[in-house]
Tab-separated table of C-alpha atoms in Angstrom:
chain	number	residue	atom	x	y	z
A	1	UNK	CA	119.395	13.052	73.868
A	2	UNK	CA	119.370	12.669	77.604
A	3	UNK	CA	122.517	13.949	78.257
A	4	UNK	CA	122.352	16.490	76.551
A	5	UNK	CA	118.781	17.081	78.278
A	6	UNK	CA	120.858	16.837	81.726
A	7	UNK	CA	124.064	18.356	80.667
A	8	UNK	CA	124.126	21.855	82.687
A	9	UNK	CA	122.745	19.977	85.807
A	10	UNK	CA	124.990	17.263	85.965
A	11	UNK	CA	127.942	19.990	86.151
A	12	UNK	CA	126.043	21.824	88.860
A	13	UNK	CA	125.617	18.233	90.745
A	14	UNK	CA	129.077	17.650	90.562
A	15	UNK	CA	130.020	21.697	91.667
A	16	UNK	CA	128.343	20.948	94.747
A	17	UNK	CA	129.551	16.911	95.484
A	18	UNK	CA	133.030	18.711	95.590
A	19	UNK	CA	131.628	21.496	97.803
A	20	UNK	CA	130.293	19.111	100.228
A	21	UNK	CA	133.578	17.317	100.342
A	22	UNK	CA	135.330	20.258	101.808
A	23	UNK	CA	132.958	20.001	104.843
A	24	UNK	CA	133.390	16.356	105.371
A	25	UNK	CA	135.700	14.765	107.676
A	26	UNK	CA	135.409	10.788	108.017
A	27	UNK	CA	137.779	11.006	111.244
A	28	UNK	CA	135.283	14.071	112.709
A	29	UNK	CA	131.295	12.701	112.939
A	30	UNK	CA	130.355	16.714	114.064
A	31	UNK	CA	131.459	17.970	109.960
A	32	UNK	CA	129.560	14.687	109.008
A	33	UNK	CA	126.287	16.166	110.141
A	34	UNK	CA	124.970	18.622	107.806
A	35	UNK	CA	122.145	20.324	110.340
A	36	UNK	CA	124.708	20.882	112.568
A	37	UNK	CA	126.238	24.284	113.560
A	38	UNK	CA	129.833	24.609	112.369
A	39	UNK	CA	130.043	27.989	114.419
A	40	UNK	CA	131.695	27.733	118.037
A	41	UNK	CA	128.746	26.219	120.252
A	42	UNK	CA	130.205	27.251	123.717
A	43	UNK	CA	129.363	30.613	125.903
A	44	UNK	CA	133.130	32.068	124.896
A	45	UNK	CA	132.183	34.054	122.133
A	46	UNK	CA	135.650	36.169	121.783
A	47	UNK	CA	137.897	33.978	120.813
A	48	UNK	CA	138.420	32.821	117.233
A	49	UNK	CA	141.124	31.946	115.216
A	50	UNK	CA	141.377	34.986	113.247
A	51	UNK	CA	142.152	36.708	117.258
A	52	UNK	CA	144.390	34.363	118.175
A	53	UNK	CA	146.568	34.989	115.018
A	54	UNK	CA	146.285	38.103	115.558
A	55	UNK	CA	147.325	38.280	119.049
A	56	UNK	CA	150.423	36.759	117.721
A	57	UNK	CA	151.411	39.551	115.788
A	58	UNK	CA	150.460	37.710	112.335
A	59	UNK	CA	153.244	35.030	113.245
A	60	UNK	CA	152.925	31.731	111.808
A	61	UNK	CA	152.472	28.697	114.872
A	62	UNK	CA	156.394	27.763	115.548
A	63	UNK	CA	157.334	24.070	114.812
A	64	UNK	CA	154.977	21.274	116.630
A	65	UNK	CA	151.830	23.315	116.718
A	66	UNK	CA	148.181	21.898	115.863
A	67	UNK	CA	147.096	24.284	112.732
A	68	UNK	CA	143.758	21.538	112.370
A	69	UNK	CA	141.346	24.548	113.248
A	70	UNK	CA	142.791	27.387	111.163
A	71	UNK	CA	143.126	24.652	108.348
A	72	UNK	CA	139.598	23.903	108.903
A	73	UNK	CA	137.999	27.322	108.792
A	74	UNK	CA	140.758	27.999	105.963
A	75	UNK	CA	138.659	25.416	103.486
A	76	UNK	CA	135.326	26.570	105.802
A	77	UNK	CA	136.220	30.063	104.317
A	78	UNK	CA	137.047	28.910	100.699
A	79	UNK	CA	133.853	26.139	100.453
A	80	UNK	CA	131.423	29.788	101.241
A	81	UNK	CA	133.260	31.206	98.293
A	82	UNK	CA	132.739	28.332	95.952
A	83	UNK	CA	129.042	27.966	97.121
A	84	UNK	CA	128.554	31.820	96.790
A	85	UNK	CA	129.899	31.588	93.554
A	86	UNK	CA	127.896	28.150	92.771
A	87	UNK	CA	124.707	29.136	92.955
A	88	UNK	CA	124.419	33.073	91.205
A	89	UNK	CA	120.307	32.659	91.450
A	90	UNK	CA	120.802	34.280	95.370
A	91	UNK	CA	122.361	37.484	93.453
A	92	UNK	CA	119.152	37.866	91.553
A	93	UNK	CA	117.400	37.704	94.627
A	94	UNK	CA	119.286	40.291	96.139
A	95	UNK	CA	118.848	42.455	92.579
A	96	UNK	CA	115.058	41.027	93.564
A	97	UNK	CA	115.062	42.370	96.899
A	98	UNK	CA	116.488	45.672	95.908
A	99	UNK	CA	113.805	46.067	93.038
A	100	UNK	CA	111.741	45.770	95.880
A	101	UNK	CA	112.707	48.384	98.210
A	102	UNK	CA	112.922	50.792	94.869
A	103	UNK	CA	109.210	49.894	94.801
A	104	UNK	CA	108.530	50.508	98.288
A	105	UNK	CA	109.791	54.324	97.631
A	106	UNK	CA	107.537	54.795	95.146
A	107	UNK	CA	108.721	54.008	91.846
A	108	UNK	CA	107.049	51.816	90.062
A	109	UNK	CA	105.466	49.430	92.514
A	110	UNK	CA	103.385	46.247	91.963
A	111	UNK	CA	99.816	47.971	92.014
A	112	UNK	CA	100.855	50.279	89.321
A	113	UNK	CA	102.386	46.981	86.859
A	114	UNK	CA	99.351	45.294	87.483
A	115	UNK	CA	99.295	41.957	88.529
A	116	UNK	CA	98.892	38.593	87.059
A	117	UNK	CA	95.262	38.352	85.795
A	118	UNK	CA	94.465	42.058	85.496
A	119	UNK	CA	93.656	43.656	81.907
A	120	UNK	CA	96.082	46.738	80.538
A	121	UNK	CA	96.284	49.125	77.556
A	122	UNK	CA	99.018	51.164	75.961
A	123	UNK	CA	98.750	54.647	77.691
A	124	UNK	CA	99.175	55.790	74.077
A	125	UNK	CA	96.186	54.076	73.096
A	126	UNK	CA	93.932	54.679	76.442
A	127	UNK	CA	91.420	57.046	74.493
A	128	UNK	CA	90.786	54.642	71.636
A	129	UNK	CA	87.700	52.418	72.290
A	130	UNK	CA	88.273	49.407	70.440
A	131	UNK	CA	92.150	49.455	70.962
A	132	UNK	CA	93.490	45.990	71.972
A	133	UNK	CA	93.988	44.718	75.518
A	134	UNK	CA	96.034	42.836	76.824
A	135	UNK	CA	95.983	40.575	80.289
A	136	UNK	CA	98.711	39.494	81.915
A	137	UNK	CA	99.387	36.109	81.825
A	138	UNK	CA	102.474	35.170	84.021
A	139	UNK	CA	105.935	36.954	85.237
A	140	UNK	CA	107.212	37.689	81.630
A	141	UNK	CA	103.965	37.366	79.267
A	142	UNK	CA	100.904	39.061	78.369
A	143	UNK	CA	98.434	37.876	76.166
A	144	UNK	CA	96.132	40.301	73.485
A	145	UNK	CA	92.316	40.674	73.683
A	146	UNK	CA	91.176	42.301	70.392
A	147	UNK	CA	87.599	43.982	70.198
A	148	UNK	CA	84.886	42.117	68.402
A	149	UNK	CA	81.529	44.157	68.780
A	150	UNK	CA	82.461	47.840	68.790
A	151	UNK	CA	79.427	49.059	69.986
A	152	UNK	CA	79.345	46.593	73.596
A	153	UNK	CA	82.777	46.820	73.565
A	154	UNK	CA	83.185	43.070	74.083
A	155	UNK	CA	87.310	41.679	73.682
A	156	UNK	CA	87.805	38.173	73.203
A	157	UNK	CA	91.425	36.403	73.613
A	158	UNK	CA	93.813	35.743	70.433
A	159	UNK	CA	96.891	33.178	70.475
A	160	UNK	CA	98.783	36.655	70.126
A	161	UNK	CA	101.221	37.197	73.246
A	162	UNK	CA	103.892	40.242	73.973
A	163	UNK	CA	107.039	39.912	76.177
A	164	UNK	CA	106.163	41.846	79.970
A	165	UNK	CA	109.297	43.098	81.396
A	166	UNK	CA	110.226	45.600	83.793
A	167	UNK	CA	110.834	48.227	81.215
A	168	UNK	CA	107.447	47.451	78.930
A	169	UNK	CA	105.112	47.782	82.475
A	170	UNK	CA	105.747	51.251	82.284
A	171	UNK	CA	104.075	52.027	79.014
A	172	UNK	CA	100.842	50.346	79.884
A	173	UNK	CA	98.065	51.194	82.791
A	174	UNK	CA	95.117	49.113	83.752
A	175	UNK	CA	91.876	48.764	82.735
A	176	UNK	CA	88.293	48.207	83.647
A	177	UNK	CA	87.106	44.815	82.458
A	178	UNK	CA	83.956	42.659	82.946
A	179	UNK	CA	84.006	38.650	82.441
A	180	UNK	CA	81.462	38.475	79.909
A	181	UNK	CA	81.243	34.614	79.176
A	182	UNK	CA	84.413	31.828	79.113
A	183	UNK	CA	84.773	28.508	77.280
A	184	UNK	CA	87.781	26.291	77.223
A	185	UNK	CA	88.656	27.435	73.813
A	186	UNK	CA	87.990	31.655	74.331
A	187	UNK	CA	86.985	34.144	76.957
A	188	UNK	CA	85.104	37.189	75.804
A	189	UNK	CA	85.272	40.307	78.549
A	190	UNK	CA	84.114	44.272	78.166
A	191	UNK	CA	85.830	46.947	78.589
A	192	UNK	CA	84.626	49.594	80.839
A	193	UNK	CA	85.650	53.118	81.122
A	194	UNK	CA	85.621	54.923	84.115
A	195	UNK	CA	83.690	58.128	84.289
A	196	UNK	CA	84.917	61.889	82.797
A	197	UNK	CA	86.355	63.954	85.325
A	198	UNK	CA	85.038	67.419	84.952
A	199	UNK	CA	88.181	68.666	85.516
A	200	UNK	CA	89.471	67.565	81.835
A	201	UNK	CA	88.218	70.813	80.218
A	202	UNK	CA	90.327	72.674	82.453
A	203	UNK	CA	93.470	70.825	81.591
A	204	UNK	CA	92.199	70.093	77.627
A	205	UNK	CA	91.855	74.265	78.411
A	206	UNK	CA	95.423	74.446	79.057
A	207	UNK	CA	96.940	72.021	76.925
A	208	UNK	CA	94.928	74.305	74.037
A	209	UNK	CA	96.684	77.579	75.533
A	210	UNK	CA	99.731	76.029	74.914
A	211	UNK	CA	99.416	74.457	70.933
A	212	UNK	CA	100.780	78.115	69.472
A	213	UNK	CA	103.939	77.745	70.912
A	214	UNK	CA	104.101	74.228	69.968
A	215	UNK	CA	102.597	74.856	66.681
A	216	UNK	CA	105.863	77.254	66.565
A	217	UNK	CA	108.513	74.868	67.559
A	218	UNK	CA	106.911	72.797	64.675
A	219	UNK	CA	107.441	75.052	62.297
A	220	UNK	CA	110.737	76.301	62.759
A	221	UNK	CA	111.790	72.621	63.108
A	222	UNK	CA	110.229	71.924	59.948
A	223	UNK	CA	112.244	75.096	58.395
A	224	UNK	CA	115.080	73.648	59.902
A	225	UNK	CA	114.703	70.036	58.759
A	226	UNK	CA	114.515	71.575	55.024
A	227	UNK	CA	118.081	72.748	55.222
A	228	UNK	CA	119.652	69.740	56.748
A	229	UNK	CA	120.268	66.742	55.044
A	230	UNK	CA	117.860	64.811	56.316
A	231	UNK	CA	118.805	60.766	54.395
A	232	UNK	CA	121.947	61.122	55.895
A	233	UNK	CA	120.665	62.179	59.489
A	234	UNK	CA	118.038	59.214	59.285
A	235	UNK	CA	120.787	56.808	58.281
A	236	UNK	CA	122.816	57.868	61.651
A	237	UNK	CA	119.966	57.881	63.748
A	238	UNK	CA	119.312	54.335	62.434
A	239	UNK	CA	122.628	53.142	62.954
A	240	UNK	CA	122.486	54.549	66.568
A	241	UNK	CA	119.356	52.635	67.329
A	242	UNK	CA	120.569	49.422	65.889
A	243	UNK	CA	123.829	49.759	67.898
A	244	UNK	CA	121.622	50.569	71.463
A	245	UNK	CA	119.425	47.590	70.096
A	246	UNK	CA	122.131	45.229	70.556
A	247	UNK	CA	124.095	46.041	73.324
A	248	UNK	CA	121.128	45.881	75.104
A	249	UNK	CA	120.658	42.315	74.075
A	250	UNK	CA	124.113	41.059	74.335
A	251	UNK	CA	122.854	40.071	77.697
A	252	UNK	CA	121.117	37.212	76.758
A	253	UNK	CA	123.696	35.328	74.581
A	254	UNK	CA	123.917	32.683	77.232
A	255	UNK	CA	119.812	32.194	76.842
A	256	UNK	CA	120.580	31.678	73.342
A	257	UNK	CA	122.660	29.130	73.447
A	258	UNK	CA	120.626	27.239	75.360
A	259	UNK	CA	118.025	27.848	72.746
A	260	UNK	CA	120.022	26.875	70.047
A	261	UNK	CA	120.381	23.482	71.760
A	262	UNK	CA	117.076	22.973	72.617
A	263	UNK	CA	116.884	23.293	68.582
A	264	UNK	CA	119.683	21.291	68.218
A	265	UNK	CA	118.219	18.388	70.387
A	266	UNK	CA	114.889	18.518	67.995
A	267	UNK	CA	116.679	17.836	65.204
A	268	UNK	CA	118.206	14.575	66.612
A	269	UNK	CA	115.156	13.870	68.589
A	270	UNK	CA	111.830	14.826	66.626
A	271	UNK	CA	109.924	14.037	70.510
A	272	UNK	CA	112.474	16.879	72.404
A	273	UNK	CA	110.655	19.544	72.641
A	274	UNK	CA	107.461	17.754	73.247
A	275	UNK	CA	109.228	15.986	76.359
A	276	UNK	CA	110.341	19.294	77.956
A	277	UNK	CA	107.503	21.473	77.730
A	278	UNK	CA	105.264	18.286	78.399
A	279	UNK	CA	107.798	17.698	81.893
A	280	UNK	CA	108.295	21.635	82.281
A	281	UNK	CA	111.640	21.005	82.558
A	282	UNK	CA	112.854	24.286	84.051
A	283	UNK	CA	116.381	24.777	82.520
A	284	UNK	CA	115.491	23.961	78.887
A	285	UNK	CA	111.767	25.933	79.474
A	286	UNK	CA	112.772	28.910	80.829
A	287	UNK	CA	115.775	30.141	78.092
A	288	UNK	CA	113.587	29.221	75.279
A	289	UNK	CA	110.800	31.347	77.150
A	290	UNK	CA	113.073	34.169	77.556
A	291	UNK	CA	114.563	34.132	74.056
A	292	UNK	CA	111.066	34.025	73.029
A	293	UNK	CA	110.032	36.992	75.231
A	294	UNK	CA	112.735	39.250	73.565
A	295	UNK	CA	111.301	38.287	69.796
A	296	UNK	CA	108.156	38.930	71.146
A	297	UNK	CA	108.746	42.562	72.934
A	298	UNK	CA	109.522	43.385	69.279
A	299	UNK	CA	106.679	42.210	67.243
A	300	UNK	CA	104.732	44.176	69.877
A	301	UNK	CA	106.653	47.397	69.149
A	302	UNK	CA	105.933	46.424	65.280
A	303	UNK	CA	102.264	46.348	65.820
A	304	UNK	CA	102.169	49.712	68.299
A	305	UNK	CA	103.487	51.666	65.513
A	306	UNK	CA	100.430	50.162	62.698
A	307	UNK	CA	97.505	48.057	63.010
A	308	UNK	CA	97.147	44.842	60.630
A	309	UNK	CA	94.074	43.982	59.953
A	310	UNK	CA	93.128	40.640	62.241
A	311	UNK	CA	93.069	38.383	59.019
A	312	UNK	CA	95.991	39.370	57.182
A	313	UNK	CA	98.021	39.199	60.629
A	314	UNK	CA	96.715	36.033	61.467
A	315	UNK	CA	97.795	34.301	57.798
A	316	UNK	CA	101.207	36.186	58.619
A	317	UNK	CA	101.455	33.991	61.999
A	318	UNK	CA	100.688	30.512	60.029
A	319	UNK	CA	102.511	30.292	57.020
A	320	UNK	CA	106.630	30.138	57.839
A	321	UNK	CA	107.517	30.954	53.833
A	322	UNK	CA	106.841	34.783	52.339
A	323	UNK	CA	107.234	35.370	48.730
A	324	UNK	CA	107.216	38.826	47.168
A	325	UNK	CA	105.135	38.631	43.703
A	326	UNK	CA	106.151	42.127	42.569
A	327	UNK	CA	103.642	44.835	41.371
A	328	UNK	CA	103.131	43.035	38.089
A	329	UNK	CA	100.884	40.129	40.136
A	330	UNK	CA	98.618	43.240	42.263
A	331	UNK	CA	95.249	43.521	40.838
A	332	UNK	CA	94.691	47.181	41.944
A	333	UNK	CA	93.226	46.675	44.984
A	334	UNK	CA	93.297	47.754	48.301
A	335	UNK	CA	95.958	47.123	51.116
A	336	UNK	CA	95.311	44.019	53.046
A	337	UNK	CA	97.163	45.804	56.011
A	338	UNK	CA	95.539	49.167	56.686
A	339	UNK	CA	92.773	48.616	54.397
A	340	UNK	CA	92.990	52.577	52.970
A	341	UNK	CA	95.634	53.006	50.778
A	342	UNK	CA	96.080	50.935	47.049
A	343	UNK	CA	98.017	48.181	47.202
A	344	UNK	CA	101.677	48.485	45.208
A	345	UNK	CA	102.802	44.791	45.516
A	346	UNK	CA	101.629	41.567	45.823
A	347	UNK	CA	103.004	38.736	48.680
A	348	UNK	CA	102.134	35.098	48.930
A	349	UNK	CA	102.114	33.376	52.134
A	350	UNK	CA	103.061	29.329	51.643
A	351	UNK	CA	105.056	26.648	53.774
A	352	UNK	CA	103.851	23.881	56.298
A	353	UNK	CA	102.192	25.034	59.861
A	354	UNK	CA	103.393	23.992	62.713
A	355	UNK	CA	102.829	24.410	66.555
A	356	UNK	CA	104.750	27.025	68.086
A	357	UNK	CA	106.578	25.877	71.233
A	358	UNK	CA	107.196	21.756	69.637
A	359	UNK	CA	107.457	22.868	65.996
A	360	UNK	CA	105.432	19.909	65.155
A	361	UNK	CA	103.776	20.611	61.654
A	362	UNK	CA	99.824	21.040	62.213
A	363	UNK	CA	96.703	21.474	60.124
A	364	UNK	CA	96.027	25.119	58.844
A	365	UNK	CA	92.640	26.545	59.946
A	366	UNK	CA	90.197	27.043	57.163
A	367	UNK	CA	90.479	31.226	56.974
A	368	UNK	CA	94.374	30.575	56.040
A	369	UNK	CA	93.619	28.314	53.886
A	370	UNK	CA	91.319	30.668	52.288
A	371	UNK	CA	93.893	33.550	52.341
A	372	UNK	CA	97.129	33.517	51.241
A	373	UNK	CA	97.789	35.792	48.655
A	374	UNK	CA	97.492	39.652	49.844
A	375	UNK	CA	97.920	42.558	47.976
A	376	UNK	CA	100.270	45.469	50.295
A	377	UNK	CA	100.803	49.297	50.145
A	378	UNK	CA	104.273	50.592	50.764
A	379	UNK	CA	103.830	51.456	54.112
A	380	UNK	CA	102.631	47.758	55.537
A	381	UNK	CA	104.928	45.729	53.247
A	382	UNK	CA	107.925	46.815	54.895
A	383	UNK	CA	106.524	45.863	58.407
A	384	UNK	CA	104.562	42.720	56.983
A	385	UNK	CA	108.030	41.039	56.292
A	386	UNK	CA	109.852	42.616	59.050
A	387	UNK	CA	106.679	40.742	61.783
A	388	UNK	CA	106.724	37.560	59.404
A	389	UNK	CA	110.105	37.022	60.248
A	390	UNK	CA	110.093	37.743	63.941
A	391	UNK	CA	107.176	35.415	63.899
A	392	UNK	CA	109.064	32.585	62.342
A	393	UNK	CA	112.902	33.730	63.562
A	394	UNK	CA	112.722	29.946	65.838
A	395	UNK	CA	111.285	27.682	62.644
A	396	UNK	CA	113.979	29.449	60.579
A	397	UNK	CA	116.675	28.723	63.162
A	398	UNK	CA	115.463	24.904	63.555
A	399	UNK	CA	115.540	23.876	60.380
A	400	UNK	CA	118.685	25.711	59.328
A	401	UNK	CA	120.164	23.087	62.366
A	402	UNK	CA	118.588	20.825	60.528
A	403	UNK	CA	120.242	21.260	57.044
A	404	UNK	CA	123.666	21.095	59.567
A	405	UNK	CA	122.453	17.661	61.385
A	406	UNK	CA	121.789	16.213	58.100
A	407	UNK	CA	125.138	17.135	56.758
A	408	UNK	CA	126.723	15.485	59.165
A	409	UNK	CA	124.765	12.544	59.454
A	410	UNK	CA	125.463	12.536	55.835
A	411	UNK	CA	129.560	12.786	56.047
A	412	UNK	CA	129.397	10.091	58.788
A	413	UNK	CA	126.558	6.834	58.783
A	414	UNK	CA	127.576	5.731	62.155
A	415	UNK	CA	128.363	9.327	63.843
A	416	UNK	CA	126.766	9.343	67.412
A	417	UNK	CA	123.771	11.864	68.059
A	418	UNK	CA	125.277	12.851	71.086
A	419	UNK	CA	128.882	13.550	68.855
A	420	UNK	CA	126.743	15.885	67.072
A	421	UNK	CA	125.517	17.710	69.274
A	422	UNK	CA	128.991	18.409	71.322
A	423	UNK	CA	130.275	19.128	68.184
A	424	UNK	CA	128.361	22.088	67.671
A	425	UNK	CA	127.733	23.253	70.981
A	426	UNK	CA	131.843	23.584	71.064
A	427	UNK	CA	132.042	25.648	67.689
A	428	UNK	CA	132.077	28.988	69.650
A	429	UNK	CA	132.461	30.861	66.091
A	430	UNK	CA	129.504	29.069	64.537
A	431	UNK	CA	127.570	29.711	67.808
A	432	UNK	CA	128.667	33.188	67.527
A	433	UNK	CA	127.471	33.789	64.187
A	434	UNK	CA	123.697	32.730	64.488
A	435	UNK	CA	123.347	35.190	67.925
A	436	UNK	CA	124.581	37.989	65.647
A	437	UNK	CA	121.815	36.978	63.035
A	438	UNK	CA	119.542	37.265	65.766
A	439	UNK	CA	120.495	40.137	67.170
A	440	UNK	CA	120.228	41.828	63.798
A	441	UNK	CA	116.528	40.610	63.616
A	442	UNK	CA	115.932	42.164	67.017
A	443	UNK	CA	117.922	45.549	65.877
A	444	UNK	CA	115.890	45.876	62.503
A	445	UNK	CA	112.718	45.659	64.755
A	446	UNK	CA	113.740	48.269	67.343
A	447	UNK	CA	114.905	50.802	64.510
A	448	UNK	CA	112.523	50.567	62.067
A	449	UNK	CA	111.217	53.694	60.680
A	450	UNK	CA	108.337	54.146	58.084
């Protein structure tokens, strides 16, 4: 287990001992001295060995010359390539810095993404009262406050958070909040809205004016959508979306694989993940964070496009194992998503809890316990299942590793963990296969359509 833990930093460690061998000279006690300048120290600042080759016409030395100082700045030059190349963090701070200046021109700078601690809403959803809130709880997280007392419009925090990138900040804008009262299990804040501007009836005015012609464009649209066929035309625009969904996440197979390992490791070591989150250990941490960030960017765009009602979401987040009961088990009654339409099937929640960054099985609360058959109209079942297994995507994963540990365990009594783990890590088709899975979880997310 610990070396697989260590694994990626022992290879950097040994990238840079062969580094720093290129600058040291046993013979020459100046290259043995890392502080020290390896740049000409004296007042003659025009002459370097580049010149002086050059002054020769781009001859090489003739026979019984010293080459010592264009060898040196020969594997100077070559050790600033491999470090460059060593340590690809300093390109993300240049991508960093110029992120920056792009900000300092005037789009999208910090004040208008809000910083860490401040409260923000969907600018789709700014004009609904009790519409959830969310506060921003670190560089790529923010966490949901959902209203509780519609008429003091207090909020109080749910174990519900969202992935915040670069591209989501733009969809949300800051809100008013006051700190109502905080415990160490909840924090309960109200919203408060700024005052009307008197000069909304001018632009509601014109926005009126202009709902004939749009009311227009409707209409012949909707004249034109009768003669085209629209199933196939959905069908292509699906498959478009799918295909944008994941090229756009091919960039984090690396992250995955990482994850996968992390998954890996818990399977051969049931303490794993409780070690690394426990240390923050930063390599492990932060690629199961940012897998975990993409999954949750999509249940977020699940949940923008409905609302589940609190309880039935909630039993959706606890229990890893969905069952469809058909339409013969529904009693006739209403949705348990939307709460307004009649309820055409019937789905049963089951499985063992379990905590969601160790996967260590925990204790239902008493409400799930309570609730775990729900009757669905078509509209929420499709997105019920579709959030259910976004939710549970990393369970699934881990214990389909586990079904492959046992296997081999099972083949081979005296097979080393360790074996096991290389083993898989180095079947690039298998490894392959489950980031495709994923990415089609991520792609049915981003194109689905009610």
């Amino acid at each position: 287990r610990e070396s697989s833990r260590r694994k990626a930093k022992e290879q950097s460690k040994a990238k840079r001992d062969a580094q720093d061998e290129l600058l040291v000279d046993e013979d020459d006690p100046t290259l043995n001295n890392p502080i020290l300048d390896l740049e000409d120290s004296d007042v003659d600042d025009e002459w370097t060995p580049v010149k002086e080759k050059d002054s020769q016409g781009g001859r090489g030395r003739k026979g019984g010359g010293d080459s010592s100082d264009e060898d040196f700045m020969e594997e100077y030059t070559k050790a600033k390539k491999v470090k460059k190349r060593s340590f690809p963090e300093s390109a993300d701070r240049i991508g960093s810095n110029k992120r920056v200046s792009a900000d300092a021109d005037g789009v999208g700078s910090a004040a208008d993404n809000g910083r860490v601690g401040d409260f923000m809403i969907l600018k789709t959803e700014r004009e609904n009262p009790t519409a959830a809130i969310w506060k921003i709880d670190g560089k790529t997280l923010i966490q949901k406050y959902e209203c509780v007392d519609n008429e003091k419009l207090e909020y109080k925090n749910v174990n519900t958070f969202s992935g915040w990138t670069q591209a989501t900040r733009l969809k949300y804008e800051q809100v008013e909040i006051k700190h109502i009262r905080q415990s160490a299990k909840e924090t309960i804040v109200r919203r408060i809205f700024p005052p009307k501007d008197p000069t909304a009836a001018v632009c509601n005015g014109g926005t009126a004016a202009a709902e004939p012609s749009t009311q227009e464009a409707a209409n012949t649209s909707a004249v034109t959508a009768t003669t085209a066929p629209v199933p196939d035309q959905n069908k292509v625009n699906i498959e478009d979306l799918k295909r944008t969904s994941r090229s756009e996440t091919g960039q984090f197979q690396e992250n995955f694989e990482v994850y996968i390992q992390t998954l890996i490791s818990q399977c051969l070591d049931a303490n794993f993940l409780n070690e690394i989150f426990a240390d923050q250990d930063e390599y492990f941490v932060s690629n199961i964070e940012k897998v975990d960030s993409v999954t949750l960017l999509r249940k977020d765009k699940l949940l923008n496009k409905t609302s589940l009602a609190m309880g039935f979401q909630h039993s959706l987040s606890v229990w890893p194992c969905l069952k469809d009961l058909g339409p013969e088990a529904c009693n006739d009654s209403m949705c348990c998503g939307c709460e307004t339409q009649k309820g055409i099937t019937m789905v049963q929640l089951y499985g063992q809890p379990y905590h969601p960054n160790t996967l260590s099985p925990v204790q239902p609360d008493e409400n799930a316990v309570m609730n775990r058959n729900f009757s669905v109209c078509g509209r929420c079942v499709g997105i019920s299942k579709l959030y259910h297994r976004l939710h549970h995507q990393k369970h699934k994963l881990y214990m389909d590793c586990s079904v492959i540990v046992e296997s081999r365990k099972a083949s081979d009594a005296n097979i080393d963990t360790t074996k096991i783990l290389n083993q898989l890590l180095a079947d690039d088709a298998w490894l392959e296969q489950q980031f495709k899975v994923m990415q089609e979880l991520w792609a049915d997310a981003d194109a689905f359509q009610y």
